[in-house]
mmCIF file of C-alpha atoms in Angstrom:
data_model
loop_
_atom_site.group_PDB
_atom_site.id
_atom_site.type_symbol
_atom_site.label_atom_id
_atom_site.label_comp_id
_atom_site.label_asym_id
_atom_site.label_seq_id
_atom_site.Cartn_x
_atom_site.Cartn_y
_atom_site.Cartn_z
ATOM 1 C CA MET A 1 0.000 0.000 0.000
ATOM 2 C CA LYS A 2 1.423 3.372 -1.021
ATOM 3 C CA THR A 3 1.717 5.789 1.885
ATOM 4 C CA LYS A 4 1.908 9.575 2.014
ATOM 5 C CA ASP A 5 4.318 11.833 3.867
ATOM 6 C CA PHE A 6 2.561 13.537 6.768
ATOM 7 C CA ARG A 7 4.238 16.915 6.302
ATOM 8 C CA SER A 8 3.313 17.230 2.627
ATOM 9 C CA VAL A 9 -0.314 16.416 3.444
ATOM 10 C CA ALA A 10 -0.595 18.587 6.576
ATOM 11 C CA THR A 11 0.231 21.798 4.692
ATOM 12 C CA ARG A 12 -3.070 21.452 2.807
ATOM 13 C CA TYR A 13 -5.028 22.041 6.042
ATOM 14 C CA LYS A 14 -5.565 24.821 8.569
ATOM 15 C CA ALA A 15 -5.786 22.465 11.553
ATOM 16 C CA VAL A 16 -4.949 18.882 12.475
ATOM 17 C CA PHE A 17 -6.710 16.705 15.045
ATOM 18 C CA PHE A 18 -4.460 13.950 16.410
ATOM 19 C CA ASP A 19 -5.351 10.769 18.204
ATOM 20 C CA ALA A 20 -2.871 10.181 21.028
ATOM 21 C CA PHE A 21 -1.976 6.530 21.622
ATOM 22 C CA GLY A 22 -0.463 4.912 18.544
ATOM 23 C CA VAL A 23 0.011 8.260 16.809
ATOM 24 C CA LEU A 24 1.928 10.536 19.174
ATOM 25 C CA LYS A 25 2.913 7.998 21.837
ATOM 26 C CA ASN A 26 3.097 4.257 22.362
ATOM 27 C CA HIS A 27 3.870 1.752 25.109
ATOM 28 C CA LYS A 28 7.408 3.197 25.370
ATOM 29 C CA GLY A 29 6.333 6.854 25.627
ATOM 30 C CA ILE A 30 6.361 9.704 23.114
ATOM 31 C CA ILE A 31 7.297 8.343 19.675
ATOM 32 C CA PRO A 32 10.754 9.684 18.740
ATOM 33 C CA GLY A 33 10.557 12.450 16.139
ATOM 34 C CA VAL A 34 7.041 13.581 17.076
ATOM 35 C CA GLU A 35 8.470 16.704 18.712
ATOM 36 C CA ASN A 36 9.864 17.754 15.312
ATOM 37 C CA THR A 37 6.414 17.411 13.794
ATOM 38 C CA PHE A 38 4.958 19.953 16.199
ATOM 39 C CA ASP A 39 7.834 22.343 15.548
ATOM 40 C CA PHE A 40 6.943 22.034 11.863
ATOM 41 C CA LEU A 41 3.238 22.704 12.465
ATOM 42 C CA ASP A 42 4.055 25.753 14.603
ATOM 43 C CA GLU A 43 6.392 27.045 11.899
ATOM 44 C CA LYS A 44 3.689 26.679 9.236
ATOM 45 C CA GLY A 45 0.959 28.199 11.445
ATOM 46 C CA ILE A 46 -1.152 25.033 11.393
ATOM 47 C CA ASP A 47 -3.319 24.674 14.493
ATOM 48 C CA TYR A 48 -3.654 21.307 16.266
ATOM 49 C CA TYR A 49 -5.469 19.455 19.043
ATOM 50 C CA VAL A 50 -5.143 16.037 20.651
ATOM 51 C CA LEU A 51 -8.409 14.065 20.735
ATOM 52 C CA THR A 52 -8.109 11.138 23.097
ATOM 53 C CA ASN A 53 -10.405 8.470 24.504
ATOM 54 C CA ASP A 54 -8.148 8.339 27.577
ATOM 55 C CA ALA A 55 -10.377 8.979 30.606
ATOM 56 C CA SER A 56 -7.781 7.830 33.132
ATOM 57 C CA ARG A 57 -5.992 11.202 33.511
ATOM 58 C CA SER A 58 -6.950 14.871 33.646
ATOM 59 C CA PRO A 59 -6.182 17.177 30.678
ATOM 60 C CA GLU A 60 -3.455 18.774 32.808
ATOM 61 C CA GLU A 61 -1.789 15.412 33.411
ATOM 62 C CA LEU A 62 -2.128 14.394 29.768
ATOM 63 C CA ALA A 63 -0.566 17.668 28.581
ATOM 64 C CA ARG A 64 2.280 17.347 31.084
ATOM 65 C CA ILE A 65 3.363 14.061 29.480
ATOM 66 C CA TYR A 66 4.042 15.888 26.212
ATOM 67 C CA GLN A 67 5.595 18.919 27.853
ATOM 68 C CA ILE A 68 8.202 16.971 29.824
ATOM 69 C CA ASN A 69 9.094 15.092 26.647
ATOM 70 C CA GLY A 70 10.029 18.079 24.530
ATOM 71 C CA ILE A 71 6.650 19.261 23.194
ATOM 72 C CA PRO A 72 5.824 22.346 25.314
ATOM 73 C CA SER A 73 3.284 23.604 22.782
ATOM 74 C CA ILE A 74 0.793 20.851 23.710
ATOM 75 C CA THR A 75 -0.829 22.702 26.575
ATOM 76 C CA THR A 76 -3.954 21.788 28.530
ATOM 77 C CA ASP A 77 -6.187 23.709 26.121
ATOM 78 C CA LYS A 78 -4.940 21.471 23.279
ATOM 79 C CA ILE A 79 -6.261 18.321 24.986
ATOM 80 C CA ILE A 80 -9.813 17.120 24.327
ATOM 81 C CA SER A 81 -10.647 13.899 26.137
ATOM 82 C CA SER A 82 -13.702 11.676 26.365
ATOM 83 C CA GLY A 83 -13.451 12.101 30.136
ATOM 84 C CA MET A 84 -14.164 15.825 29.735
ATOM 85 C CA LEU A 85 -17.392 15.040 27.879
ATOM 86 C CA ALA A 86 -18.420 12.472 30.481
ATOM 87 C CA HIS A 87 -17.747 15.044 33.221
ATOM 88 C CA ASP A 88 -20.048 17.572 31.530
ATOM 89 C CA TRP A 89 -22.844 14.983 31.269
ATOM 90 C CA LEU A 90 -22.502 13.943 34.910
ATOM 91 C CA LYS A 91 -22.572 17.546 36.080
ATOM 92 C CA LEU A 92 -25.761 18.218 34.126
ATOM 93 C CA LYS A 93 -27.637 14.977 34.789
ATOM 94 C CA ILE A 94 -26.646 13.582 38.186
ATOM 95 C CA LYS A 95 -27.610 15.902 41.026
ATOM 96 C CA LYS A 96 -27.164 13.701 44.098
ATOM 97 C CA GLY A 97 -26.198 10.248 45.302
ATOM 98 C CA ARG A 98 -23.122 8.152 44.718
ATOM 99 C CA VAL A 99 -21.510 7.413 41.358
ATOM 100 C CA ALA A 100 -19.920 3.973 41.123
ATOM 101 C CA TYR A 101 -16.994 3.530 38.777
ATOM 102 C CA LEU A 102 -14.745 0.904 37.262
ATOM 103 C CA GLY A 103 -11.185 2.207 37.017
ATOM 104 C CA THR A 104 -8.335 3.657 39.029
ATOM 105 C CA GLU A 105 -8.775 6.126 41.862
ATOM 106 C CA GLN A 106 -6.933 8.656 39.704
ATOM 107 C CA SER A 107 -9.455 8.279 36.859
ATOM 108 C CA ALA A 108 -12.340 9.188 39.201
ATOM 109 C CA HIS A 109 -11.305 12.859 39.161
ATOM 110 C CA TYR A 110 -13.782 13.495 36.312
ATOM 111 C CA ILE A 111 -16.590 12.443 38.658
ATOM 112 C CA GLU A 112 -15.201 14.421 41.588
ATOM 113 C CA LEU A 113 -14.906 17.564 39.445
ATOM 114 C CA ALA A 114 -18.647 17.302 38.833
ATOM 115 C CA GLY A 115 -19.123 17.623 42.605
ATOM 116 C CA LEU A 116 -20.296 14.032 43.017
ATOM 117 C CA GLU A 117 -19.416 11.333 45.536
ATOM 118 C CA THR A 118 -17.357 8.540 44.012
ATOM 119 C CA LEU A 119 -17.611 4.855 44.830
ATOM 120 C CA PRO A 120 -15.083 2.378 43.394
ATOM 121 C CA ILE A 121 -16.702 -0.898 42.431
ATOM 122 C CA SER A 122 -14.243 -2.727 44.694
ATOM 123 C CA GLN A 123 -15.851 -1.016 47.705
ATOM 124 C CA LEU A 124 -19.459 -1.451 46.581
ATOM 125 C CA ASP A 125 -21.789 -3.469 48.793
ATOM 126 C CA LEU A 126 -24.481 -5.013 46.597
ATOM 127 C CA GLN A 127 -26.850 -4.917 49.571
ATOM 128 C CA ASP A 128 -26.491 -1.120 49.854
ATOM 129 C CA VAL A 129 -27.112 0.424 46.423
ATOM 130 C CA ASP A 130 -30.227 2.563 47.001
ATOM 131 C CA ASP A 131 -28.343 5.840 46.592
ATOM 132 C CA VAL A 132 -26.104 4.704 43.710
ATOM 133 C CA GLN A 133 -27.362 6.811 40.811
ATOM 134 C CA CYS A 134 -24.924 6.043 38.018
ATOM 135 C CA LEU A 135 -22.103 3.729 36.937
ATOM 136 C CA VAL A 136 -19.101 4.941 34.912
ATOM 137 C CA PHE A 137 -16.621 2.818 32.951
ATOM 138 C CA LEU A 138 -13.354 4.806 33.227
ATOM 139 C CA ASP A 139 -10.243 2.656 32.954
ATOM 140 C CA ASP A 140 -9.153 -0.974 32.542
ATOM 141 C CA GLU A 141 -6.962 -0.871 35.670
ATOM 142 C CA GLY A 142 -7.564 -0.369 39.382
ATOM 143 C CA PHE A 143 -9.909 -3.301 40.052
ATOM 144 C CA ASP A 144 -10.097 -7.083 40.241
ATOM 145 C CA TRP A 145 -11.209 -8.215 36.806
ATOM 146 C CA ASN A 146 -13.075 -11.307 38.005
ATOM 147 C CA ASN A 147 -14.781 -10.095 41.169
ATOM 148 C CA ASP A 148 -15.444 -6.495 40.184
ATOM 149 C CA ILE A 149 -16.711 -7.069 36.638
ATOM 150 C CA ASN A 150 -19.092 -9.673 38.036
ATOM 151 C CA LYS A 151 -20.135 -7.114 40.645
ATOM 152 C CA VAL A 152 -20.855 -4.570 37.895
ATOM 153 C CA VAL A 153 -23.092 -7.077 36.108
ATOM 154 C CA ASN A 154 -25.032 -7.851 39.276
ATOM 155 C CA LEU A 155 -25.320 -4.185 40.265
ATOM 156 C CA LEU A 156 -26.972 -3.420 36.919
ATOM 157 C CA ARG A 157 -29.229 -6.473 37.224
ATOM 158 C CA LYS A 158 -30.263 -5.332 40.687
ATOM 159 C CA LYS A 159 -30.918 -1.660 40.002
ATOM 160 C CA SER A 160 -31.797 0.417 36.939
ATOM 161 C CA MET A 161 -29.446 3.391 36.495
ATOM 162 C CA SER A 162 -27.609 5.418 33.884
ATOM 163 C CA VAL A 163 -24.367 3.856 32.675
ATOM 164 C CA ILE A 164 -21.601 5.962 31.129
ATOM 165 C CA VAL A 165 -18.697 4.674 29.044
ATOM 166 C CA ALA A 166 -16.024 7.377 29.250
ATOM 167 C CA ASN A 167 -13.521 5.515 27.059
ATOM 168 C CA THR A 168 -14.927 3.701 24.034
ATOM 169 C CA ASP A 169 -11.635 2.075 22.989
ATOM 170 C CA ILE A 170 -12.062 -1.695 22.685
ATOM 171 C CA ASN A 171 -8.340 -2.420 22.854
ATOM 172 C CA TYR A 172 -4.954 -0.737 22.786
ATOM 173 C CA PRO A 173 -1.504 -1.862 21.601
ATOM 174 C CA LEU A 174 0.901 -3.186 24.223
ATOM 175 C CA ASN A 175 3.719 -3.405 21.696
ATOM 176 C CA ARG A 176 4.121 -3.835 17.950
ATOM 177 C CA THR A 177 2.357 -7.221 17.939
ATOM 178 C CA ASP A 178 0.168 -7.542 21.057
ATOM 179 C CA ILE A 179 -2.959 -5.752 22.271
ATOM 180 C CA ALA A 180 -4.786 -5.498 25.602
ATOM 181 C CA ILE A 181 -8.500 -5.203 26.332
ATOM 182 C CA ALA A 182 -9.512 -1.600 27.035
ATOM 183 C CA ILE A 183 -12.425 -0.444 29.185
ATOM 184 C CA GLY A 184 -14.607 0.011 26.089
ATOM 185 C CA GLY A 185 -14.192 -3.703 25.392
ATOM 186 C CA ILE A 186 -15.263 -4.524 28.944
ATOM 187 C CA SER A 187 -18.340 -2.305 28.622
ATOM 188 C CA ASP A 188 -19.231 -4.018 25.322
ATOM 189 C CA MET A 189 -19.133 -7.387 27.088
ATOM 190 C CA VAL A 190 -21.348 -6.166 29.953
ATOM 191 C CA GLU A 191 -23.819 -4.665 27.457
ATOM 192 C CA GLU A 192 -24.032 -8.002 25.666
ATOM 193 C CA ILE A 193 -24.568 -9.914 28.910
ATOM 194 C CA LEU A 194 -27.345 -7.587 30.072
ATOM 195 C CA GLY A 195 -28.914 -6.707 26.719
ATOM 196 C CA ARG A 196 -28.439 -3.015 27.564
ATOM 197 C CA HIS A 197 -27.211 0.040 25.664
ATOM 198 C CA PHE A 198 -24.937 2.432 27.550
ATOM 199 C CA ILE A 199 -24.231 6.136 27.013
ATOM 200 C CA ARG A 200 -20.874 6.506 25.259
ATOM 201 C CA PHE A 201 -18.437 9.389 24.969
ATOM 202 C CA GLY A 202 -15.397 9.542 22.716
ATOM 203 C CA LYS A 203 -14.485 8.637 19.180
ATOM 204 C CA PRO A 204 -16.155 7.665 16.879
ATOM 205 C CA ASP A 205 -19.187 9.535 18.267
ATOM 206 C CA ALA A 206 -19.741 12.996 16.790
ATOM 207 C CA GLN A 207 -19.830 14.817 20.137
ATOM 208 C CA MET A 208 -16.055 14.772 20.595
ATOM 209 C CA PHE A 209 -15.448 15.981 17.039
ATOM 210 C CA MET A 210 -18.025 18.741 17.444
ATOM 211 C CA PHE A 211 -16.450 19.827 20.737
ATOM 212 C CA ALA A 212 -13.006 20.002 19.096
ATOM 213 C CA TYR A 213 -14.343 21.697 15.953
ATOM 214 C CA GLU A 214 -16.115 24.427 17.907
ATOM 215 C CA LYS A 215 -12.984 24.998 19.988
ATOM 216 C CA ALA A 216 -10.782 25.262 16.890
ATOM 217 C CA CYS A 217 -13.248 27.657 15.244
ATOM 218 C CA LYS A 218 -12.784 30.120 18.101
ATOM 219 C CA LYS A 219 -9.231 30.721 16.870
ATOM 220 C CA GLN A 220 -9.940 30.966 13.140
ATOM 221 C CA ALA A 221 -12.700 30.498 10.589
ATOM 222 C CA LEU A 222 -12.814 26.831 9.634
ATOM 223 C CA ASN A 223 -14.878 24.521 7.499
ATOM 224 C CA ARG A 224 -14.780 20.826 8.272
ATOM 225 C CA ASP A 225 -12.719 20.142 5.165
ATOM 226 C CA ASP A 226 -10.047 22.517 6.523
ATOM 227 C CA ILE A 227 -9.219 19.920 9.195
ATOM 228 C CA LEU A 228 -7.290 16.652 8.961
ATOM 229 C CA MET A 229 -8.057 13.897 11.498
ATOM 230 C CA VAL A 230 -5.060 11.629 12.134
ATOM 231 C CA GLY A 231 -5.485 8.292 13.903
ATOM 232 C CA ASP A 232 -4.269 4.713 14.078
ATOM 233 C CA THR A 233 -7.634 2.947 14.417
ATOM 234 C CA LEU A 234 -10.209 2.615 11.648
ATOM 235 C CA LEU A 235 -13.242 1.982 13.885
ATOM 236 C CA THR A 236 -12.759 5.070 16.083
ATOM 237 C CA ASP A 237 -10.464 7.735 14.637
ATOM 238 C CA ILE A 238 -11.069 7.231 10.935
ATOM 239 C CA MET A 239 -14.765 6.314 11.014
ATOM 240 C CA GLY A 240 -15.486 9.210 13.369
ATOM 241 C CA GLY A 241 -13.584 11.704 11.249
ATOM 242 C CA ASN A 242 -15.199 10.431 8.049
ATOM 243 C CA LYS A 243 -18.693 10.698 9.519
ATOM 244 C CA PHE A 244 -18.005 14.224 10.738
ATOM 245 C CA GLY A 245 -16.983 15.301 7.244
ATOM 246 C CA MET A 246 -13.244 15.748 7.739
ATOM 247 C CA ASP A 247 -10.424 14.285 5.690
ATOM 248 C CA THR A 248 -8.686 11.482 7.562
ATOM 249 C CA MET A 249 -5.219 9.948 7.727
ATOM 250 C CA LEU A 250 -4.589 6.424 8.998
ATOM 251 C CA VAL A 251 -1.111 6.046 10.494
ATOM 252 C CA LEU A 252 0.608 2.654 10.725
ATOM 253 C CA SER A 253 2.541 3.347 13.932
ATOM 254 C CA GLY A 254 -0.062 1.968 16.349
ATOM 255 C CA ASN A 255 -3.146 -0.243 16.296
ATOM 256 C CA THR A 256 -3.146 -0.862 12.540
ATOM 257 C CA LEU A 257 -0.057 -2.751 11.419
ATOM 258 C CA PRO A 258 1.351 -2.089 7.922
ATOM 259 C CA GLU A 259 0.890 -5.706 6.843
ATOM 260 C CA ASN A 260 -2.793 -5.653 7.880
ATOM 261 C CA ALA A 261 -3.857 -2.169 6.784
ATOM 262 C CA LYS A 262 -5.059 -2.978 3.277
ATOM 263 C CA MET A 263 -7.050 -5.998 4.450
ATOM 264 C CA LYS A 264 -8.656 -4.063 7.340
ATOM 265 C CA ILE A 265 -9.670 -1.183 5.077
ATOM 266 C CA ARG A 266 -11.215 -3.604 2.596
ATOM 267 C CA SER A 267 -13.026 -5.692 5.221
ATOM 268 C CA THR A 268 -14.446 -2.776 7.222
ATOM 269 C CA GLY A 269 -15.239 -0.471 4.316
ATOM 270 C CA ILE A 270 -13.792 2.403 6.365
ATOM 271 C CA ILE A 271 -11.610 4.279 3.903
ATOM 272 C CA PRO A 272 -9.148 6.959 5.058
ATOM 273 C CA THR A 273 -8.306 9.839 2.755
ATOM 274 C CA TYR A 274 -4.601 9.091 3.246
ATOM 275 C CA VAL A 275 -2.387 6.410 4.768
ATOM 276 C CA CYS A 276 0.892 7.376 6.434
ATOM 277 C CA ASP A 277 3.654 5.337 8.077
ATOM 278 C CA SER A 278 4.048 7.771 10.991
ATOM 279 C CA VAL A 279 3.645 11.454 11.812
ATOM 280 C CA ALA A 280 7.133 11.503 13.367
ATOM 281 C CA SER A 281 9.909 13.193 11.414
ATOM 282 C CA PHE A 282 13.661 13.641 11.743
#
């Protein structure tokens, strides 16, 4: 499959939306050469934002990872996370009671920022759930997979409540060949078991793209075709960008391996505007 050079493509656009994991960073940290890419974008006056389904850290913490690794221009206002959207929903819809969550204690900050009382699933007593108003899937760590996922299933069988999926990723790459189940994959399994449909935030849903688009438009006049969406996953980054009306670039540095890209595009019918080996440059 013939790939394009990111720099030559990026100059055709006024703004670029980047996925994070698999595009800008991987299991080892920031992908070497990515810092040069942002120097290039700054030099050309091309705006950019990071759109991530990571609900395990605050925007400040996510931005700090880039800043301490040589990309100071990725500030908090450049980060748009699915956790931010989940926070806004919780603040609007849940007025009282406890909010149970599956994830790390750190990931619960999105619930706490909404002024709500948090309850990790590991501490939930299934005989005392009267004031539990909502359940949030936040992160794939911080709980016992066997006991606590079973507890989630039985909580939702016992009591009807809103259920939020703050990270829709089904899996994420551990290295160049292996993947791990993400919290979105766990929520899919629980949905299937219960025959339920949960409220989801993050790519590929339009709400994240609209949030980012409106934010970018505050800096300059933009049409959707002025923006390039760059991601490593067809089912989230590329499908979401395509549906929103943006041009898309699939990069082969993360979830989609070069040897599988052509087959995955053909089998899913999700067609990126461009394919690129990596956004990193030297």
